[in-house]
mmCIF file of C-alpha atoms in Angstrom:
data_model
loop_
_atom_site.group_PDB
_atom_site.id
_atom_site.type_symbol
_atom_site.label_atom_id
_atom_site.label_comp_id
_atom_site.label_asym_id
_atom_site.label_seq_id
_atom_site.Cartn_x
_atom_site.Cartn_y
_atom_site.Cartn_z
ATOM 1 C CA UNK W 1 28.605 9.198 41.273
ATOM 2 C CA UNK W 2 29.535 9.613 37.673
ATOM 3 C CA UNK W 3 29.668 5.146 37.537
ATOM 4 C CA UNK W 4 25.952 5.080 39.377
ATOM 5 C CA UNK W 5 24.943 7.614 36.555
ATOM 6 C CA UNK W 6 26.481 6.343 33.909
ATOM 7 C CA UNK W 7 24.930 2.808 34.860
ATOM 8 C CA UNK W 8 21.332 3.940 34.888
ATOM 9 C CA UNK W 9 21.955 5.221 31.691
ATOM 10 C CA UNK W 10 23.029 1.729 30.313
ATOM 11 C CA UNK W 11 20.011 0.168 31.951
ATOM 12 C CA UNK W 12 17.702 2.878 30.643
ATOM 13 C CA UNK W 13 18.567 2.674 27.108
ATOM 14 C CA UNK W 14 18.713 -1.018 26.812
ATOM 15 C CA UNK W 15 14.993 -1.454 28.515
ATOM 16 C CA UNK W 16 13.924 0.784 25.798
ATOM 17 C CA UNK W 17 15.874 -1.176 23.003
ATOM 18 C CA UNK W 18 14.627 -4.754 24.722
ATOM 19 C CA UNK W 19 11.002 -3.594 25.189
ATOM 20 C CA UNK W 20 10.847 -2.141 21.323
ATOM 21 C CA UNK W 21 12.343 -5.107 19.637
ATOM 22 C CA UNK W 22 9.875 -7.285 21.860
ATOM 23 C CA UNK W 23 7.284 -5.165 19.887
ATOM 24 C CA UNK W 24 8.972 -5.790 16.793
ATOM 25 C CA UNK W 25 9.437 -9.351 17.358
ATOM 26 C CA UNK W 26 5.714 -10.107 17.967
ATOM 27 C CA UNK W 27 4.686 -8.106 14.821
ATOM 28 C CA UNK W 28 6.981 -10.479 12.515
ATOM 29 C CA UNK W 29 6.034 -13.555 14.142
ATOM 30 C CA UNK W 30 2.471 -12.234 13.137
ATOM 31 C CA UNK W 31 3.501 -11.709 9.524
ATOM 32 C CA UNK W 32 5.114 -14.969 9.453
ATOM 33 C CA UNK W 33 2.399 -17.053 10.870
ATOM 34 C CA UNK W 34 -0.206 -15.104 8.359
ATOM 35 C CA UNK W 35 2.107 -15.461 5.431
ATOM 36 C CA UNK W 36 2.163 -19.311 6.097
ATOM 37 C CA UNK W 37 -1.442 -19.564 6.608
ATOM 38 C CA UNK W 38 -1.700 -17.726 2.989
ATOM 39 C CA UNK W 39 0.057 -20.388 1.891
ATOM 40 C CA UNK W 40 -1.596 -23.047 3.055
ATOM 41 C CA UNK W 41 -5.187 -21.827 2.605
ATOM 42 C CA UNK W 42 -6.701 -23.229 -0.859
ATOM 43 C CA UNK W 43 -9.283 -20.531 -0.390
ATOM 44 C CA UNK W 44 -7.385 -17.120 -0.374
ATOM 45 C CA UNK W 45 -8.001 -14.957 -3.172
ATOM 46 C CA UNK W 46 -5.211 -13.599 -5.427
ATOM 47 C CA UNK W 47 -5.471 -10.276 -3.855
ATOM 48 C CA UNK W 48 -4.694 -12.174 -0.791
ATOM 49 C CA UNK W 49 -2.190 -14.334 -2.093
ATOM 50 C CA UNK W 50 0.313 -11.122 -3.628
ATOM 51 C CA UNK W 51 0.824 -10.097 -0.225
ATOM 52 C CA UNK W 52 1.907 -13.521 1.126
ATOM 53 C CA UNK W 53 5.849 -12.887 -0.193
ATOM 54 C CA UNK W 54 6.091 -9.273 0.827
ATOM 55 C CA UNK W 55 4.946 -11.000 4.228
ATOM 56 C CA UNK W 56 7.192 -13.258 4.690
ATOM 57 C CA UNK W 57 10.265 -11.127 4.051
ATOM 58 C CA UNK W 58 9.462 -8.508 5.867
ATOM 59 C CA UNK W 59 8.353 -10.869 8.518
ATOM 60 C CA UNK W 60 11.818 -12.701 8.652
ATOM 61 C CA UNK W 61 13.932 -9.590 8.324
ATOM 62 C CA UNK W 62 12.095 -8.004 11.538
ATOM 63 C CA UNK W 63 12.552 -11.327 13.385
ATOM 64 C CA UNK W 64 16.702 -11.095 12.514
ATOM 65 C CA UNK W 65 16.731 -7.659 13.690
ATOM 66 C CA UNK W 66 14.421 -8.162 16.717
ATOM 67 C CA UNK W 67 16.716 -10.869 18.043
ATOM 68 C CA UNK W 68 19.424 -9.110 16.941
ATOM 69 C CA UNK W 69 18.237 -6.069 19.545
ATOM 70 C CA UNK W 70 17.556 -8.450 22.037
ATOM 71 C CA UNK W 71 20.557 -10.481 22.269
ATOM 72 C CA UNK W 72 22.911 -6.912 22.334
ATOM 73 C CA UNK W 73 20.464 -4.976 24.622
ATOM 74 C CA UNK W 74 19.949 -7.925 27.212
ATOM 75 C CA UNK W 75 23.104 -9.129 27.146
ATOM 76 C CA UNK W 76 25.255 -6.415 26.490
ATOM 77 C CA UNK W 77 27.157 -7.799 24.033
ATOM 78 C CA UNK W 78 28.565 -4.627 21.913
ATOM 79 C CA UNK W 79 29.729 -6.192 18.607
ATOM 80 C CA UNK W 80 25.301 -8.048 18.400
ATOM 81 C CA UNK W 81 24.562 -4.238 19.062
ATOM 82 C CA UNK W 82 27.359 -3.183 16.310
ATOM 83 C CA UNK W 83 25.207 -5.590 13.788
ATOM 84 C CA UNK W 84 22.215 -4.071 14.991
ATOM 85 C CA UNK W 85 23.002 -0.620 14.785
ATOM 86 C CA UNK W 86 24.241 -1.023 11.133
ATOM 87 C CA UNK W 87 21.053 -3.009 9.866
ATOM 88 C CA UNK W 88 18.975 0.036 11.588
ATOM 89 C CA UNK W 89 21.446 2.722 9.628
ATOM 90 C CA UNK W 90 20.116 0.907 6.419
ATOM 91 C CA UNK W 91 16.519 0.472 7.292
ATOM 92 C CA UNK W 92 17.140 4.503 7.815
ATOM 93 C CA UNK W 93 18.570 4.871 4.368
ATOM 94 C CA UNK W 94 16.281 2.652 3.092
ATOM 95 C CA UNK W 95 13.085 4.381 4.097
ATOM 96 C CA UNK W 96 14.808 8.369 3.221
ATOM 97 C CA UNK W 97 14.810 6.744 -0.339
ATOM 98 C CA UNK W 98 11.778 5.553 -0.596
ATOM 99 C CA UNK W 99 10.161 8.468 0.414
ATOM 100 C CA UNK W 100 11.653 10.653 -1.935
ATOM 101 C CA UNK W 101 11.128 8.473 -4.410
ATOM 102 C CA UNK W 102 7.176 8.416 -3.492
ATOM 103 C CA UNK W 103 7.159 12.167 -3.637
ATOM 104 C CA UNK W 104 8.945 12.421 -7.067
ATOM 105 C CA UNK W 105 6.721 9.903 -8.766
ATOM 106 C CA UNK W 106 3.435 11.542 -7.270
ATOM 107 C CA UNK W 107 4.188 15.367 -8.082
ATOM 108 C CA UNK W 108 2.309 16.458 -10.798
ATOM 109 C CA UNK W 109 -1.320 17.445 -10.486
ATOM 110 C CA UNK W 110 -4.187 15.107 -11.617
ATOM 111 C CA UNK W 111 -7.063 16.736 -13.622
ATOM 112 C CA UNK W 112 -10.285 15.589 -12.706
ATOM 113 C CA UNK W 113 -14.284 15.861 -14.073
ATOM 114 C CA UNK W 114 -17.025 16.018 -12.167
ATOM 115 C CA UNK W 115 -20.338 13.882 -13.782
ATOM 116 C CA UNK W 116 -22.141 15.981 -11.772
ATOM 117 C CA UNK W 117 -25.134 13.386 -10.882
ATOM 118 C CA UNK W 118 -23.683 12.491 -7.393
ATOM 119 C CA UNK W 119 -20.057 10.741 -8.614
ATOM 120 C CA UNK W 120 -16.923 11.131 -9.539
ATOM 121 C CA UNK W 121 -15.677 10.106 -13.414
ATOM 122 C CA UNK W 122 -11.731 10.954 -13.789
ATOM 123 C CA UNK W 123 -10.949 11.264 -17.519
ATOM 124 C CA UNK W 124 -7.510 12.461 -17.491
ATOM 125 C CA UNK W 125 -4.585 12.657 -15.681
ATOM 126 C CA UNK W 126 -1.038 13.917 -15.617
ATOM 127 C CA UNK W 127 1.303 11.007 -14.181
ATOM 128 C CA UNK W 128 5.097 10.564 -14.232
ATOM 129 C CA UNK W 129 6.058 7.933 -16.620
ATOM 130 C CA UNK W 130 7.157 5.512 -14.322
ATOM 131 C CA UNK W 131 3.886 5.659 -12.037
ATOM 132 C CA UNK W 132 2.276 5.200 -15.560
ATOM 133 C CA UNK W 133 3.982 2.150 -16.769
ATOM 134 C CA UNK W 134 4.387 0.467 -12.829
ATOM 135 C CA UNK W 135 0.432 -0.027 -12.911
ATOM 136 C CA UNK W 136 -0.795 0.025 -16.309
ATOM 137 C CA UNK W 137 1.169 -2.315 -17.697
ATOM 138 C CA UNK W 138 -0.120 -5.845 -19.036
ATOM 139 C CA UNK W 139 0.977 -7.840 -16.474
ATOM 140 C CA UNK W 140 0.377 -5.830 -13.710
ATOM 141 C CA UNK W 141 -3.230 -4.970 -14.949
ATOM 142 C CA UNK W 142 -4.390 -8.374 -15.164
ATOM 143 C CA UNK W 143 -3.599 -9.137 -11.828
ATOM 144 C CA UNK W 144 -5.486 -5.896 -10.615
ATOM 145 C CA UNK W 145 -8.459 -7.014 -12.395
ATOM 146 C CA UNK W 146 -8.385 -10.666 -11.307
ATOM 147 C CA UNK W 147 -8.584 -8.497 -7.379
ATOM 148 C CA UNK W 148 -11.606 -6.954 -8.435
ATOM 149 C CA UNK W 149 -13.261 -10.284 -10.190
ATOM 150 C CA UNK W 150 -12.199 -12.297 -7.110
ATOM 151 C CA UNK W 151 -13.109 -10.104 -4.197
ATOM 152 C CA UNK W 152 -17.108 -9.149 -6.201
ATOM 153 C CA UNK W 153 -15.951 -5.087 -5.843
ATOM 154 C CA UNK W 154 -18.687 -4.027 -8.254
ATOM 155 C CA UNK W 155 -21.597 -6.142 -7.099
ATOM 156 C CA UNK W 156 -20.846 -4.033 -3.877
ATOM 157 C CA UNK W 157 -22.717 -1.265 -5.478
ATOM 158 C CA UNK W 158 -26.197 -0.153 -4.628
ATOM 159 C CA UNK W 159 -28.899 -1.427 -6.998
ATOM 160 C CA UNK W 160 -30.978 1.601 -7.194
ATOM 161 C CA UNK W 161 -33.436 1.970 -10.200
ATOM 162 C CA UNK W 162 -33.550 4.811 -12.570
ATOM 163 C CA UNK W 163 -32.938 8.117 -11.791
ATOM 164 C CA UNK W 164 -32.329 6.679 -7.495
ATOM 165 C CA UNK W 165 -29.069 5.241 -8.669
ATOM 166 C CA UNK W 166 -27.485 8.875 -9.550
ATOM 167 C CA UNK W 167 -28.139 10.022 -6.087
ATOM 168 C CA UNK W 168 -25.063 7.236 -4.884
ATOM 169 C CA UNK W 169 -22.108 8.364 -4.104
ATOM 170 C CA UNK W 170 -19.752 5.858 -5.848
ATOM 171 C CA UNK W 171 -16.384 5.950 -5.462
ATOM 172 C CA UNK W 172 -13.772 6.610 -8.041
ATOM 173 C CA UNK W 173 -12.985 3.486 -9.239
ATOM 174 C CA UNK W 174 -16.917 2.044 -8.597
ATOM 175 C CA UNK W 175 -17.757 5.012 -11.150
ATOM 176 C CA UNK W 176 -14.692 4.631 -13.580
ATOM 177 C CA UNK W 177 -14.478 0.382 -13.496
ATOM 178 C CA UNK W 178 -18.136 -0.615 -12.762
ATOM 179 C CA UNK W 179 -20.123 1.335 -15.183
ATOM 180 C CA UNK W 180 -19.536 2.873 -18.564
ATOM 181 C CA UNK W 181 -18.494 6.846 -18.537
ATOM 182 C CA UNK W 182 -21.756 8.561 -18.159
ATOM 183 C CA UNK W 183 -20.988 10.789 -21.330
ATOM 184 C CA UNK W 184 -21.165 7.630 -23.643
ATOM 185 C CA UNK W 185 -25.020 7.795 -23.257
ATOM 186 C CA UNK W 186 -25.636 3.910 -22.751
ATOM 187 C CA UNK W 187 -28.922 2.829 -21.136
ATOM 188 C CA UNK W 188 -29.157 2.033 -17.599
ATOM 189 C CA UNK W 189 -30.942 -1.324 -16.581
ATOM 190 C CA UNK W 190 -29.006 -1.449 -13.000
ATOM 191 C CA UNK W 191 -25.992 -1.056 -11.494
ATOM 192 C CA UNK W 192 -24.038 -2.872 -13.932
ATOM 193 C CA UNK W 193 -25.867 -3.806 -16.582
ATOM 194 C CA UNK W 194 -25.978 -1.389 -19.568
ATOM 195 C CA UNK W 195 -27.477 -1.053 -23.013
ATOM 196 C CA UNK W 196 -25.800 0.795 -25.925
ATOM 197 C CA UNK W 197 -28.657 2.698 -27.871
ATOM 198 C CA UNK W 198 -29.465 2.040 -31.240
ATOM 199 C CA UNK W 199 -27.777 5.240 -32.337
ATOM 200 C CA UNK W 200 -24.467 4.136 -31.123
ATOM 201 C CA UNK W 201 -22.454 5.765 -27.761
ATOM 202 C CA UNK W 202 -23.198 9.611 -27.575
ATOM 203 C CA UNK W 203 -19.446 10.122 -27.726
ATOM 204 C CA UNK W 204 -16.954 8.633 -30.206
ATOM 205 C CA UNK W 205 -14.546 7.343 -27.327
ATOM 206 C CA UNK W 206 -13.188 3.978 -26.838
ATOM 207 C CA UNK W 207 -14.319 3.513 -23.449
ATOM 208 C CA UNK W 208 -17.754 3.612 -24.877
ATOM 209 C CA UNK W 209 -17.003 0.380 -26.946
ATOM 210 C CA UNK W 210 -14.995 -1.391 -24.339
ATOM 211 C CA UNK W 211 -17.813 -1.748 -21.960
ATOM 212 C CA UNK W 212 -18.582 -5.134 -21.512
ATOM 213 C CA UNK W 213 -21.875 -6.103 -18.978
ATOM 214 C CA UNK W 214 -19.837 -9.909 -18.743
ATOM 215 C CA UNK W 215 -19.768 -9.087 -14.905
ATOM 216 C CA UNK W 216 -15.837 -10.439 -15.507
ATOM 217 C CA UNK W 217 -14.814 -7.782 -17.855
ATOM 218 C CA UNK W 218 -16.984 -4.914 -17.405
ATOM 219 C CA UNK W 219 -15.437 -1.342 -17.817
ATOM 220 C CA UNK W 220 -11.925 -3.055 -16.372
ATOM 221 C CA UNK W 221 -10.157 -2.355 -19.464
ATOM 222 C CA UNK W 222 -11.178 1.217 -20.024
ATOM 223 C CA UNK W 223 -8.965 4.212 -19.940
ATOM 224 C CA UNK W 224 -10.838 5.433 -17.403
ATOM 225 C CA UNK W 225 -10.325 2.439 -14.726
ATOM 226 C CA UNK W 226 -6.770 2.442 -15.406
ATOM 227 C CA UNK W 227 -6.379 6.278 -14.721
ATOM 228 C CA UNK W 228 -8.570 6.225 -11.515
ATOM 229 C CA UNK W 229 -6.299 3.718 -10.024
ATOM 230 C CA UNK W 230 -3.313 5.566 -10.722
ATOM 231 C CA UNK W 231 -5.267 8.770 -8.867
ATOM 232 C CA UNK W 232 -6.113 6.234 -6.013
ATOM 233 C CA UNK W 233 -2.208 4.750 -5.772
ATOM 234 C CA UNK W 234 -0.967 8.388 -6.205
ATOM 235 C CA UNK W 235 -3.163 9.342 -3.075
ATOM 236 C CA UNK W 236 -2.089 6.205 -1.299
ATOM 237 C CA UNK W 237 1.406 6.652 -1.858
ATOM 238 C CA UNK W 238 1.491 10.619 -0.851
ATOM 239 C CA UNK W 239 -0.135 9.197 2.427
ATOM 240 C CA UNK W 240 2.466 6.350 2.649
ATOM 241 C CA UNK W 241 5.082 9.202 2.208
ATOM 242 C CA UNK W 242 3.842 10.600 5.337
ATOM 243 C CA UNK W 243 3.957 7.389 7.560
ATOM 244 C CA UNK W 244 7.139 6.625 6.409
ATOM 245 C CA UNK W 245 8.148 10.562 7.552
ATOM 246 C CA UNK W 246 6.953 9.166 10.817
ATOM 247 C CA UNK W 247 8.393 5.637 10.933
ATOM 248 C CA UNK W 248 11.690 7.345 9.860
ATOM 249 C CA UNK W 249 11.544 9.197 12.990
ATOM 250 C CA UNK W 250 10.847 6.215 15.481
ATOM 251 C CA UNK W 251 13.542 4.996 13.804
ATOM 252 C CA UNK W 252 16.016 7.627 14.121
ATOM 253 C CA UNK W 253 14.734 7.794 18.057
ATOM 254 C CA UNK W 254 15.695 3.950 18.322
ATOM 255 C CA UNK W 255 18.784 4.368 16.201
ATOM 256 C CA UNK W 256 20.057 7.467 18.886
ATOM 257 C CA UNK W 257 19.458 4.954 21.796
ATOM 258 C CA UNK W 258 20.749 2.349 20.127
ATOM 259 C CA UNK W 259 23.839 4.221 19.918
ATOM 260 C CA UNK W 260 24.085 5.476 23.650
ATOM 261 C CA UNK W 261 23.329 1.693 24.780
ATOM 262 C CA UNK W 262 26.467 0.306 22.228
ATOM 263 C CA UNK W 263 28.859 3.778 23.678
ATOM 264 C CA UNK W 264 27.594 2.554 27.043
ATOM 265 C CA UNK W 265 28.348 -1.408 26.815
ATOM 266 C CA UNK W 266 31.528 -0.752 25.184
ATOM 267 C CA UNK W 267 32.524 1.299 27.763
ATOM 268 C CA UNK W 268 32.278 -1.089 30.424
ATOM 269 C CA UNK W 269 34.736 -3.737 28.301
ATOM 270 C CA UNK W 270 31.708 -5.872 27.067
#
């Protein structure tokens, strides 16, 4: 009775480790197969093109483990599930890490102003150092604004006239990268086209002088753009924080099988 038992629990566990890394395997044949076509395709912007790497790696390392699970699960071979179970223990560690490290670099609390004509302007915020110099820096930066050149973000925006473009509701970084700060006083003509009056910005602040309306250039260097990006990543990365919470979970679940299937197999001599 205590063989029969003992058996089911060996089949059990490695139709849930088979059928899972069958998931896994299909999702980094999919990363491979777009990562090559990113390579391949003259017409892929250089948004597009920055993820092709990230892609391919993590495409290739869930293919290794993938077959890994397969080979050990279907085949019972303990010391492929050994390998298996130890790339999994890192992937664990791996993703605890990360996630603290998203929390600590996200902690402190952004200050925000309101324009109050339907949109948001941030003019200030309080980011870790490290969060600060990740994004803003010169290299970085460029390639940011080459993302929103390449994919047209601002000519997204609704070309209302006059006093029908305040009732938008632009986004953060429409509002902060598409049009000058709304307390530098320049003269609206559309969306992103904007005079300075003859009296000069209404506020002495850089910003104000930065504007460019070269549709290239824009408000993309202002202090403004910069911060609301860093409030959008900080908001991006306090949600990634959370699905890695989960993922680190599935992973644990797999990890605990993973283990009973490898106690299991070994225990039969194989």
């Amino acid at each position: 009775m205590h063989t029969k038992t003992q058996s089911k629990m060996v089949r059990v566990s490695n139709f849930i480790i088979a059928y899972l890394n069958c998931v896994t395997l299909l999702v980094s044949l999919v990363a491979i197969g777009f990562s090559i076509w990113l390579n391949f395709n003259h017409s892929a912007t250089l948004c597009q093109k920055v993820l092709q790497k990230p892609l391919l790696i993590l495409g290739v390392c869930l293919l290794v483990v993938s077959i890994l699970g397969l080979v050990g699960s279907l085949c019972r071979v303990s010391f492929v599930l050994w390998i298996y179970l130890f790339l999994l223990f890192l992937l664990i560690v791996g993703l605890l890490c990360f996630t603290l490290f998203a929390i600590l670099v996200t902690n402190k609390n952004v200050s925000k102003a309101l324009s109050g004509r339907g949109y948001k302007e941030i003019k200030s915020g309080d980011y870790t150092n490290w969060l600060q110099k990740y994004v803003v820096n010169e290299e970085n930066w460029e390639e940011i604004k080459s993302c929103l050149v390449d994919t047209k973000f601002c000519q997204s925006i609704p070309t209302g006239k006059g006093a029908d473009f305040y009732k938008y509701r632009l986004s953060h970084i429409q509002s902060s990268c598409c049009k000058p700060p709304t307390y530098c006083g320049l003269e609206f003509h559309n969306a992103t086209y904007w005079t300075m009056p003859k009296a000069g910005p209404a506020v002495a602040d850089d910003d104000c002088k930065i504007w460019s309306n070269v549709q290239s250039e824009l408000c993309f260097n202002c202090q403004s753009c910069k911060t609301s990006f860093l409030d959008h990543i900080k908001r991006d990365w306090k949600t990634c924080s959370l699905v890695n919470l989960g993922l680190l979970l599935l992973v644990l679940f797999v990890y605990g099988v993973g283990c009973c299937a490898f106690r299991n197999t070994k225990s039969k001599g194989k």
